[in-house]
Amino acid sequence: MATLATLGTTSLLRFNKPETLKPSPSSQPLGSLTSQLGGIKISYVAAPAKPLSSPFSPALQPVARRICPFTGKKANKANHVSFSNHKTKKLQFVNLQYKKVWWEAGKRYVKLRLSTKALKTIEKNGLDAVAKKAGIDLRKE
């Protein structure tokens, strides 16, 4: 709905918000709205709400990143150079291994995914010292 207001030599065109459709007092299995402007009755089918946890949606699995948690080593970007000196991009990944390491303070084995460089460092300095330096809490694993 638009109204024209004149103030002296200038005129303003004002737009009013149209009246919203309000639900009808009679409840029906179909949803229905009645407009108060023209008395038009609009029917619609209300879709059922989807449950929050659907049995068909796959559960999110944690992704194992290719980074050593102890040393922080990650993939190196490099070129693969052919005989004709043609360069193509490639990644040189870290040598990550799953290893059970004896944790002396916890009196148990701890299964870790670490690089071979971190394994050598653990053998030299001890698991507690390396984990403390990396900020890793071994109790929750």
CSV table of N, CA, C and O in Angstrom, one decimal, residues 25-136:
chain,number,residue,atom,x,y,z
A,25,PRO,N,-8.6,-19.0,13.0
A,25,PRO,CA,-8.9,-19.6,14.3
A,25,PRO,C,-9.3,-21.1,14.2
A,25,PRO,O,-9.2,-21.8,15.1
A,26,SER,N,-9.9,-21.5,13.0
A,26,SER,CA,-10.2,-22.9,12.9
A,26,SER,C,-9.0,-23.8,12.6
A,26,SER,O,-8.3,-23.5,11.6
A,27,SER,N,-8.8,-24.8,13.4
A,27,SER,CA,-7.6,-25.6,13.1
A,27,SER,C,-8.0,-26.8,12.2
A,27,SER,O,-9.0,-27.5,12.4
A,28,GLN,N,-7.2,-27.0,11.1
A,28,GLN,CA,-7.5,-28.1,10.2
A,28,GLN,C,-6.2,-28.9,10.0
A,28,GLN,O,-5.1,-28.4,10.4
A,29,PRO,N,-6.3,-30.1,9.5
A,29,PRO,CA,-5.1,-30.9,9.3
A,29,PRO,C,-4.2,-30.2,8.3
A,29,PRO,O,-3.0,-30.3,8.5
A,30,LEU,N,-4.7,-29.5,7.3
A,30,LEU,CA,-3.9,-28.7,6.5
A,30,LEU,C,-3.7,-27.4,7.1
A,30,LEU,O,-4.6,-26.9,7.8
A,31,GLY,N,-2.6,-26.7,6.9
A,31,GLY,CA,-2.5,-25.4,7.4
A,31,GLY,C,-3.2,-24.4,6.6
A,31,GLY,O,-3.3,-24.6,5.3
A,32,SER,N,-3.8,-23.4,7.1
A,32,SER,CA,-4.6,-22.4,6.3
A,32,SER,C,-4.3,-21.1,6.9
A,32,SER,O,-4.3,-20.9,8.1
A,33,LEU,N,-4.2,-20.1,6.0
A,33,LEU,CA,-4.0,-18.7,6.4
A,33,LEU,C,-5.1,-17.9,5.7
A,33,LEU,O,-5.5,-18.2,4.6
A,34,THR,N,-5.6,-16.9,6.4
A,34,THR,CA,-6.6,-16.0,5.8
A,34,THR,C,-6.1,-14.6,5.8
A,34,THR,O,-5.7,-14.1,6.8
A,35,SER,N,-6.1,-14.0,4.6
A,35,SER,CA,-5.7,-12.6,4.5
A,35,SER,C,-6.8,-11.7,4.9
A,35,SER,O,-8.0,-11.9,4.5
A,36,GLN,N,-6.5,-10.6,5.6
A,36,GLN,CA,-7.6,-9.7,6.1
A,36,GLN,C,-7.9,-8.7,5.0
A,36,GLN,O,-8.8,-7.9,5.1
A,37,LEU,N,-7.0,-8.6,4.0
A,37,LEU,CA,-7.2,-7.6,3.0
A,37,LEU,C,-8.3,-8.0,2.0
A,37,LEU,O,-9.3,-7.3,1.8
A,38,GLY,N,-8.2,-9.2,1.4
A,38,GLY,CA,-9.1,-9.6,0.4
A,38,GLY,C,-9.9,-10.8,0.9
A,38,GLY,O,-10.8,-11.2,0.1
A,39,GLY,N,-9.7,-11.3,2.0
A,39,GLY,CA,-10.4,-12.5,2.5
A,39,GLY,C,-10.1,-13.7,1.7
A,39,GLY,O,-10.9,-14.7,1.6
A,40,ILE,N,-8.9,-13.8,1.2
A,40,ILE,CA,-8.4,-15.0,0.4
A,40,ILE,C,-8.0,-16.0,1.4
A,40,ILE,O,-7.2,-15.7,2.3
A,41,LYS,N,-8.4,-17.3,1.2
A,41,LYS,CA,-8.0,-18.4,2.0
A,41,LYS,C,-6.9,-19.2,1.3
A,41,LYS,O,-7.1,-19.6,0.2
A,42,ILE,N,-5.7,-19.3,1.9
A,42,ILE,CA,-4.6,-20.0,1.4
A,42,ILE,C,-4.4,-21.3,2.2
A,42,ILE,O,-4.3,-21.2,3.4
A,43,SER,N,-4.3,-22.4,1.5
A,43,SER,CA,-4.0,-23.7,2.3
A,43,SER,C,-2.7,-24.2,1.9
A,43,SER,O,-2.2,-24.1,0.7
A,44,TYR,N,-2.0,-24.8,2.8
A,44,TYR,CA,-0.7,-25.4,2.6
A,44,TYR,C,-0.5,-26.6,3.5
A,44,TYR,O,-1.2,-26.8,4.5
A,45,VAL,N,0.3,-27.5,3.1
A,45,VAL,CA,0.6,-28.7,3.8
A,45,VAL,C,1.9,-28.5,4.6
A,45,VAL,O,2.9,-28.1,4.0
A,46,ALA,N,1.8,-28.6,5.9
A,46,ALA,CA,3.0,-28.3,6.8
A,46,ALA,C,3.8,-29.6,6.8
A,46,ALA,O,3.4,-30.7,7.0
A,47,ALA,N,5.1,-29.4,6.4
A,47,ALA,CA,6.0,-30.6,6.4
A,47,ALA,C,6.4,-30.9,7.8
A,47,ALA,O,6.6,-30.0,8.7
A,48,PRO,N,6.5,-32.2,8.1
A,48,PRO,CA,6.9,-32.6,9.5
A,48,PRO,C,8.4,-32.2,9.7
A,48,PRO,O,9.2,-32.2,8.8
A,49,ALA,N,8.6,-31.8,11.0
A,49,ALA,CA,10.0,-31.3,11.3
A,49,ALA,C,10.9,-32.5,11.3
A,49,ALA,O,10.6,-33.6,11.8
A,50,LYS,N,12.1,-32.3,10.8
A,50,LYS,CA,13.1,-33.4,10.7
A,50,LYS,C,13.8,-33.5,12.1
A,50,LYS,O,14.1,-32.5,12.7
A,51,PRO,N,13.9,-34.7,12.6
A,51,PRO,CA,14.6,-34.9,13.9
A,51,PRO,C,16.0,-34.4,13.9
A,51,PRO,O,16.7,-34.5,12.8
A,52,LEU,N,16.6,-34.0,15.0
A,52,LEU,CA,17.9,-33.5,15.1
A,52,LEU,C,18.9,-34.6,14.7
A,52,LEU,O,19.9,-34.4,14.0
A,53,SER,N,18.7,-35.8,15.2
A,53,SER,CA,19.7,-36.9,14.9
A,53,SER,C,19.0,-37.9,14.0
A,53,SER,O,18.1,-38.7,14.5
A,54,SER,N,19.3,-37.9,12.8
A,54,SER,CA,18.7,-38.8,11.8
A,54,SER,C,19.5,-40.1,11.8
A,54,SER,O,20.7,-40.1,11.8
A,55,PRO,N,18.8,-41.3,11.7
A,55,PRO,CA,19.6,-42.5,11.7
A,55,PRO,C,20.3,-42.7,10.4
A,55,PRO,O,21.2,-43.6,10.4
A,56,PHE,N,20.0,-42.0,9.4
A,56,PHE,CA,20.6,-42.2,8.1
A,56,PHE,C,21.9,-41.3,7.9
A,56,PHE,O,22.6,-41.6,7.0
A,57,SER,N,22.1,-40.3,8.7
A,57,SER,CA,23.2,-39.5,8.5
A,57,SER,C,24.5,-40.2,9.1
A,57,SER,O,24.4,-40.7,10.2
A,58,PRO,N,25.6,-40.2,8.4
A,58,PRO,CA,26.8,-40.8,8.9
A,58,PRO,C,27.4,-40.0,10.0
A,58,PRO,O,27.3,-38.8,10.1
A,59,ALA,N,27.9,-40.8,11.0
A,59,ALA,CA,28.6,-40.1,12.1
A,59,ALA,C,29.9,-39.5,11.7
A,59,ALA,O,30.6,-40.1,10.8
A,60,LEU,N,30.2,-38.4,12.2
A,60,LEU,CA,31.5,-37.7,11.9
A,60,LEU,C,32.6,-38.4,12.5
A,60,LEU,O,32.6,-38.7,13.8
A,61,GLN,N,33.6,-38.8,11.7
A,61,GLN,CA,34.8,-39.5,12.2
A,61,GLN,C,35.9,-38.5,12.3
A,61,GLN,O,36.1,-37.7,11.4
A,62,PRO,N,36.8,-38.6,13.3
A,62,PRO,CA,37.9,-37.7,13.4
A,62,PRO,C,38.9,-38.1,12.3
A,62,PRO,O,39.1,-39.3,12.0
A,63,VAL,N,39.5,-37.1,11.7
A,63,VAL,CA,40.4,-37.3,10.6
A,63,VAL,C,41.8,-37.3,11.1
A,63,VAL,O,42.2,-36.4,11.8
A,64,ALA,N,42.6,-38.3,10.8
A,64,ALA,CA,44.0,-38.4,11.2
A,64,ALA,C,44.8,-37.5,10.3
A,64,ALA,O,44.9,-37.7,9.1
A,65,ARG,N,45.3,-36.4,10.8
A,65,ARG,CA,46.1,-35.5,10.1
A,65,ARG,C,47.5,-36.0,9.9
A,65,ARG,O,48.0,-36.8,10.7
A,66,ARG,N,48.2,-35.6,8.8
A,66,ARG,CA,49.5,-36.1,8.6
A,66,ARG,C,50.6,-35.2,9.2
A,66,ARG,O,51.4,-34.6,8.5
A,67,ILE,N,50.4,-34.9,10.5
A,67,ILE,CA,51.3,-34.1,11.2
A,67,ILE,C,51.7,-34.8,12.5
A,67,ILE,O,50.9,-35.4,13.2
A,68,CYS,N,53.0,-34.8,12.8
A,68,CYS,CA,53.5,-35.5,14.0
A,68,CYS,C,53.2,-34.6,15.2
A,68,CYS,O,53.6,-33.4,15.2
A,69,PRO,N,52.5,-35.1,16.2
A,69,PRO,CA,52.1,-34.2,17.3
A,69,PRO,C,53.3,-33.9,18.2
A,69,PRO,O,53.3,-32.9,18.9
A,70,PHE,N,54.4,-34.6,18.2
A,70,PHE,CA,55.5,-34.4,19.1
A,70,PHE,C,56.5,-33.4,18.4
A,70,PHE,O,57.0,-32.5,19.1
A,71,THR,N,56.8,-33.6,17.2
A,71,THR,CA,57.8,-32.7,16.5
A,71,THR,C,57.2,-31.6,15.7
A,71,THR,O,57.8,-30.6,15.4
A,72,GLY,N,55.9,-31.7,15.3
A,72,GLY,CA,55.3,-30.7,14.5
A,72,GLY,C,55.6,-30.8,13.0
A,72,GLY,O,55.3,-30.0,12.2
A,73,LYS,N,56.3,-31.9,12.6
A,73,LYS,CA,56.6,-32.1,11.2
A,73,LYS,C,55.4,-32.3,10.4
A,73,LYS,O,54.4,-33.0,10.8
A,74,LYS,N,55.4,-31.7,9.2
A,74,LYS,CA,54.2,-31.9,8.2
A,74,LYS,C,54.8,-32.0,6.8
A,74,LYS,O,56.0,-32.0,6.6
A,75,ALA,N,53.9,-32.2,5.9
A,75,ALA,CA,54.2,-32.5,4.5
A,75,ALA,C,55.0,-31.3,3.9
A,75,ALA,O,54.8,-30.1,4.2
A,76,ASN,N,56.0,-31.7,3.0
A,76,ASN,CA,56.8,-30.7,2.4
A,76,ASN,C,56.4,-30.6,0.9
A,76,ASN,O,56.2,-31.6,0.2
A,77,LYS,N,56.2,-29.4,0.4
A,77,LYS,CA,55.9,-29.2,-1.0
A,77,LYS,C,57.1,-29.2,-1.8
A,77,LYS,O,58.1,-28.5,-1.5
A,78,ALA,N,57.1,-30.0,-2.9
A,78,ALA,CA,58.3,-30.2,-3.7
A,78,ALA,C,57.9,-30.4,-5.1
A,78,ALA,O,56.7,-30.4,-5.5
A,79,ASN,N,58.9,-30.4,-6.0
A,79,ASN,CA,58.7,-30.7,-7.4
A,79,ASN,C,59.2,-32.0,-7.8
A,79,ASN,O,60.3,-32.5,-7.3
A,80,HIS,N,58.5,-32.7,-8.6
A,80,HIS,CA,58.9,-33.9,-9.2
A,80,HIS,C,59.5,-33.5,-10.6
A,80,HIS,O,58.8,-33.0,-11.4
A,81,VAL,N,60.8,-33.7,-10.8
A,81,VAL,CA,61.5,-33.3,-12.0
A,81,VAL,C,61.8,-34.5,-12.9
A,81,VAL,O,62.4,-35.5,-12.5
A,82,SER,N,61.2,-34.4,-14.1
A,82,SER,CA,61.4,-35.5,-15.0
A,82,SER,C,62.7,-35.4,-15.8
A,82,SER,O,63.5,-34.4,-15.6
A,83,PHE,N,63.0,-36.3,-16.7
A,83,PHE,CA,64.3,-36.3,-17.5
A,83,PHE,C,64.3,-35.1,-18.4
A,83,PHE,O,65.3,-34.5,-18.6
A,84,SER,N,63.1,-34.6,-18.8
A,84,SER,CA,63.1,-33.5,-19.7
A,84,SER,C,63.0,-32.2,-18.9
A,84,SER,O,62.6,-31.1,-19.4
A,85,ASN,N,63.2,-32.3,-17.6
A,85,ASN,CA,63.2,-31.1,-16.7
A,85,ASN,C,61.8,-30.5,-16.5
A,85,ASN,O,61.7,-29.3,-16.2
A,86,HIS,N,60.8,-31.3,-16.8
A,86,HIS,CA,59.4,-30.9,-16.6
A,86,HIS,C,59.1,-31.0,-15.1
A,86,HIS,O,59.2,-32.1,-14.5
A,87,LYS,N,58.6,-30.0,-14.4
A,87,LYS,CA,58.4,-30.0,-13.0
A,87,LYS,C,56.9,-30.1,-12.7
A,87,LYS,O,56.1,-29.3,-13.3
A,88,THR,N,56.5,-31.0,-11.9
A,88,THR,CA,55.1,-31.1,-11.4
A,88,THR,C,55.2,-31.2,-9.9
A,88,THR,O,56.1,-31.7,-9.3
A,89,LYS,N,54.1,-30.5,-9.3
A,89,LYS,CA,54.1,-30.4,-7.8
A,89,LYS,C,53.8,-31.8,-7.2
A,89,LYS,O,53.0,-32.6,-7.7
A,90,LYS,N,54.4,-32.0,-6.0
A,90,LYS,CA,54.1,-33.2,-5.2
A,90,LYS,C,54.3,-32.9,-3.8
A,90,LYS,O,54.9,-31.9,-3.4
A,91,LEU,N,53.8,-33.7,-2.9
A,91,LEU,CA,54.0,-33.6,-1.5
A,91,LEU,C,54.8,-34.7,-1.0
A,91,LEU,O,54.6,-35.9,-1.3
A,92,GLN,N,55.8,-34.4,-0.1
A,92,GLN,CA,56.6,-35.4,0.5
A,92,GLN,C,56.1,-35.5,2.0
A,92,GLN,O,56.3,-34.6,2.8
A,93,PHE,N,55.4,-36.6,2.2
A,93,PHE,CA,54.8,-36.7,3.5
A,93,PHE,C,55.7,-37.2,4.6
A,93,PHE,O,56.8,-37.7,4.3
A,94,VAL,N,55.3,-37.0,5.9
A,94,VAL,CA,56.1,-37.3,7.0
A,94,VAL,C,56.0,-38.9,7.2
A,94,VAL,O,54.9,-39.4,6.9
A,95,ASN,N,57.1,-39.5,7.6
A,95,ASN,CA,57.0,-40.9,7.9
A,95,ASN,C,56.4,-41.2,9.2
A,95,ASN,O,57.0,-41.3,10.3
A,96,LEU,N,55.0,-41.2,9.2
A,96,LEU,CA,54.3,-41.5,10.5
A,96,LEU,C,54.0,-42.9,10.7
A,96,LEU,O,53.7,-43.7,9.7
A,97,GLN,N,54.2,-43.4,11.9
A,97,GLN,CA,54.0,-44.8,12.3
A,97,GLN,C,53.1,-44.9,13.5
A,97,GLN,O,53.2,-44.0,14.4
A,98,TYR,N,52.3,-45.9,13.6
A,98,TYR,CA,51.6,-46.2,14.8
A,98,TYR,C,52.5,-47.1,15.7
A,98,TYR,O,53.0,-48.1,15.2
A,99,LYS,N,52.7,-46.7,16.9
A,99,LYS,CA,53.6,-47.4,17.8
A,99,LYS,C,53.1,-47.4,19.2
A,99,LYS,O,52.6,-46.4,19.7
A,100,LYS,N,53.2,-48.6,19.8
A,100,LYS,CA,53.0,-48.7,21.3
A,100,LYS,C,54.3,-48.4,22.0
A,100,LYS,O,55.3,-49.1,21.8
A,101,VAL,N,54.2,-47.4,22.8
A,101,VAL,CA,55.4,-46.9,23.6
A,101,VAL,C,55.2,-47.1,25.1
A,101,VAL,O,54.1,-46.8,25.6
A,102,TRP,N,56.1,-47.7,25.8
A,102,TRP,CA,56.0,-47.9,27.2
A,102,TRP,C,56.1,-46.6,28.0
A,102,TRP,O,57.1,-45.9,27.8
A,103,TRP,N,55.1,-46.3,28.8
A,103,TRP,CA,55.0,-45.0,29.5
A,103,TRP,C,55.4,-45.4,31.0
A,103,TRP,O,54.5,-46.0,31.7
A,104,GLU,N,56.5,-45.0,31.4
A,104,GLU,CA,57.0,-45.5,32.7
A,104,GLU,C,56.2,-44.9,33.9
A,104,GLU,O,55.9,-45.6,34.8
A,105,ALA,N,55.8,-43.6,33.8
A,105,ALA,CA,55.0,-43.0,34.9
A,105,ALA,C,53.6,-43.6,35.0
A,105,ALA,O,53.1,-43.7,36.1
A,106,GLY,N,53.0,-44.0,33.9
A,106,GLY,CA,51.7,-44.5,33.9
A,106,GLY,C,51.7,-46.0,34.0
A,106,GLY,O,50.6,-46.6,34.1
A,107,LYS,N,52.8,-46.7,33.9
A,107,LYS,CA,53.0,-48.1,34.0
A,107,LYS,C,52.1,-48.8,33.0
A,107,LYS,O,51.4,-49.8,33.3
A,108,ARG,N,52.1,-48.3,31.8
A,108,ARG,CA,51.3,-49.0,30.7
A,108,ARG,C,51.9,-48.6,29.4
A,108,ARG,O,52.7,-47.6,29.3
A,109,TYR,N,51.4,-49.2,28.3
A,109,TYR,CA,51.7,-48.9,27.0
A,109,TYR,C,50.7,-47.8,26.5
A,109,TYR,O,49.6,-47.8,26.8
A,110,VAL,N,51.3,-46.9,25.7
A,110,VAL,CA,50.5,-45.8,25.1
A,110,VAL,C,50.6,-45.9,23.6
A,110,VAL,O,51.7,-46.0,23.1
A,111,LYS,N,49.5,-46.0,22.9
A,111,LYS,CA,49.5,-46.2,21.4
A,111,LYS,C,49.5,-44.8,20.8
A,111,LYS,O,48.7,-43.9,21.1
A,112,LEU,N,50.6,-44.5,20.1
A,112,LEU,CA,50.8,-43.2,19.5
A,112,LEU,C,51.0,-43.2,18.0
A,112,LEU,O,51.4,-44.3,17.5
A,113,ARG,N,50.7,-42.2,17.3
A,113,ARG,CA,51.0,-42.0,15.9
A,113,ARG,C,52.1,-40.9,15.8
A,113,ARG,O,51.7,-39.8,16.0
A,114,LEU,N,53.3,-41.3,15.6
A,114,LEU,CA,54.4,-40.3,15.6
A,114,LEU,C,55.3,-40.6,14.5
A,114,LEU,O,55.3,-41.7,13.8
A,115,SER,N,56.2,-39.6,14.2
A,115,SER,CA,57.2,-39.7,13.1
A,115,SER,C,58.3,-40.5,13.6
A,115,SER,O,58.6,-40.7,14.8
A,116,THR,N,59.1,-41.0,12.7
A,116,THR,CA,60.3,-41.8,13.1
A,116,THR,C,61.3,-40.9,13.8
A,116,THR,O,62.1,-41.4,14.7
A,117,LYS,N,61.4,-39.7,13.4
A,117,LYS,CA,62.3,-38.7,14.1
A,117,LYS,C,61.8,-38.6,15.6
A,117,LYS,O,62.7,-38.5,16.5
A,118,ALA,N,60.5,-38.5,15.8
A,118,ALA,CA,60.0,-38.4,17.2
A,118,ALA,C,60.3,-39.6,18.0
A,118,ALA,O,60.6,-39.6,19.2
A,119,LEU,N,60.3,-40.8,17.3
A,119,LEU,CA,60.6,-42.0,18.0
A,119,LEU,C,62.0,-42.1,18.5
A,119,LEU,O,62.3,-42.5,19.6
A,120,LYS,N,62.9,-41.6,17.6
A,120,LYS,CA,64.4,-41.5,18.0
A,120,LYS,C,64.5,-40.5,19.2
A,120,LYS,O,65.3,-40.8,20.1
A,121,THR,N,63.8,-39.4,19.2
A,121,THR,CA,63.9,-38.4,20.2
A,121,THR,C,63.4,-39.0,21.5
A,121,THR,O,63.9,-38.7,22.6
A,122,ILE,N,62.3,-39.8,21.5
A,122,ILE,CA,61.7,-40.4,22.7
A,122,ILE,C,62.7,-41.4,23.2
A,122,ILE,O,62.9,-41.5,24.5
A,123,GLU,N,63.4,-42.2,22.4
A,123,GLU,CA,64.4,-43.1,22.9
A,123,GLU,C,65.6,-42.4,23.5
A,123,GLU,O,66.1,-43.0,24.5
A,124,LYS,N,65.9,-41.3,23.1
A,124,LYS,CA,67.0,-40.5,23.6
A,124,LYS,C,66.7,-39.8,24.9
A,124,LYS,O,67.4,-39.9,25.9
A,125,ASN,N,65.5,-39.1,24.9
A,125,ASN,CA,65.2,-38.2,26.0
A,125,ASN,C,64.1,-38.7,27.0
A,125,ASN,O,63.9,-38.2,28.1
A,126,GLY,N,63.4,-39.7,26.5
A,126,GLY,CA,62.3,-40.3,27.4
A,126,GLY,C,60.9,-39.7,26.9
A,126,GLY,O,60.8,-38.6,26.5
A,127,LEU,N,59.9,-40.5,27.1
A,127,LEU,CA,58.5,-40.1,26.7
A,127,LEU,C,58.0,-39.0,27.5
A,127,LEU,O,57.4,-38.0,26.9
A,128,ASP,N,58.2,-38.9,28.8
A,128,ASP,CA,57.7,-37.8,29.6
A,128,ASP,C,58.2,-36.5,29.2
A,128,ASP,O,57.5,-35.5,29.1
A,129,ALA,N,59.5,-36.4,29.0
A,129,ALA,CA,60.2,-35.2,28.6
A,129,ALA,C,59.7,-34.7,27.3
A,129,ALA,O,59.4,-33.5,27.1
A,130,VAL,N,59.6,-35.6,26.3
A,130,VAL,CA,59.2,-35.1,24.9
A,130,VAL,C,57.7,-34.7,24.9
A,130,VAL,O,57.4,-33.7,24.3
A,131,ALA,N,56.9,-35.5,25.7
A,131,ALA,CA,55.5,-35.1,25.7
A,131,ALA,C,55.2,-33.8,26.4
A,131,ALA,O,54.4,-33.0,26.1
A,132,LYS,N,56.0,-33.5,27.5
A,132,LYS,CA,55.9,-32.3,28.2
A,132,LYS,C,56.3,-31.1,27.4
A,132,LYS,O,55.7,-30.1,27.4
A,133,LYS,N,57.4,-31.3,26.6
A,133,LYS,CA,57.9,-30.2,25.7
A,133,LYS,C,56.9,-29.9,24.6
A,133,LYS,O,56.7,-28.8,24.2
A,134,ALA,N,56.2,-31.0,24.1
A,134,ALA,CA,55.2,-30.8,23.0
A,134,ALA,C,53.8,-30.3,23.6
A,134,ALA,O,52.9,-30.0,22.8
A,135,GLY,N,53.6,-30.4,24.9
A,135,GLY,CA,52.4,-30.0,25.5
A,135,GLY,C,51.3,-31.1,25.3
A,135,GLY,O,50.1,-30.8,25.2
A,136,ILE,N,51.7,-32.3,25.4
A,136,ILE,CA,50.7,-33.5,25.2
A,136,ILE,C,50.5,-34.1,26.5
A,136,ILE,O,51.4,-34.4,27.2
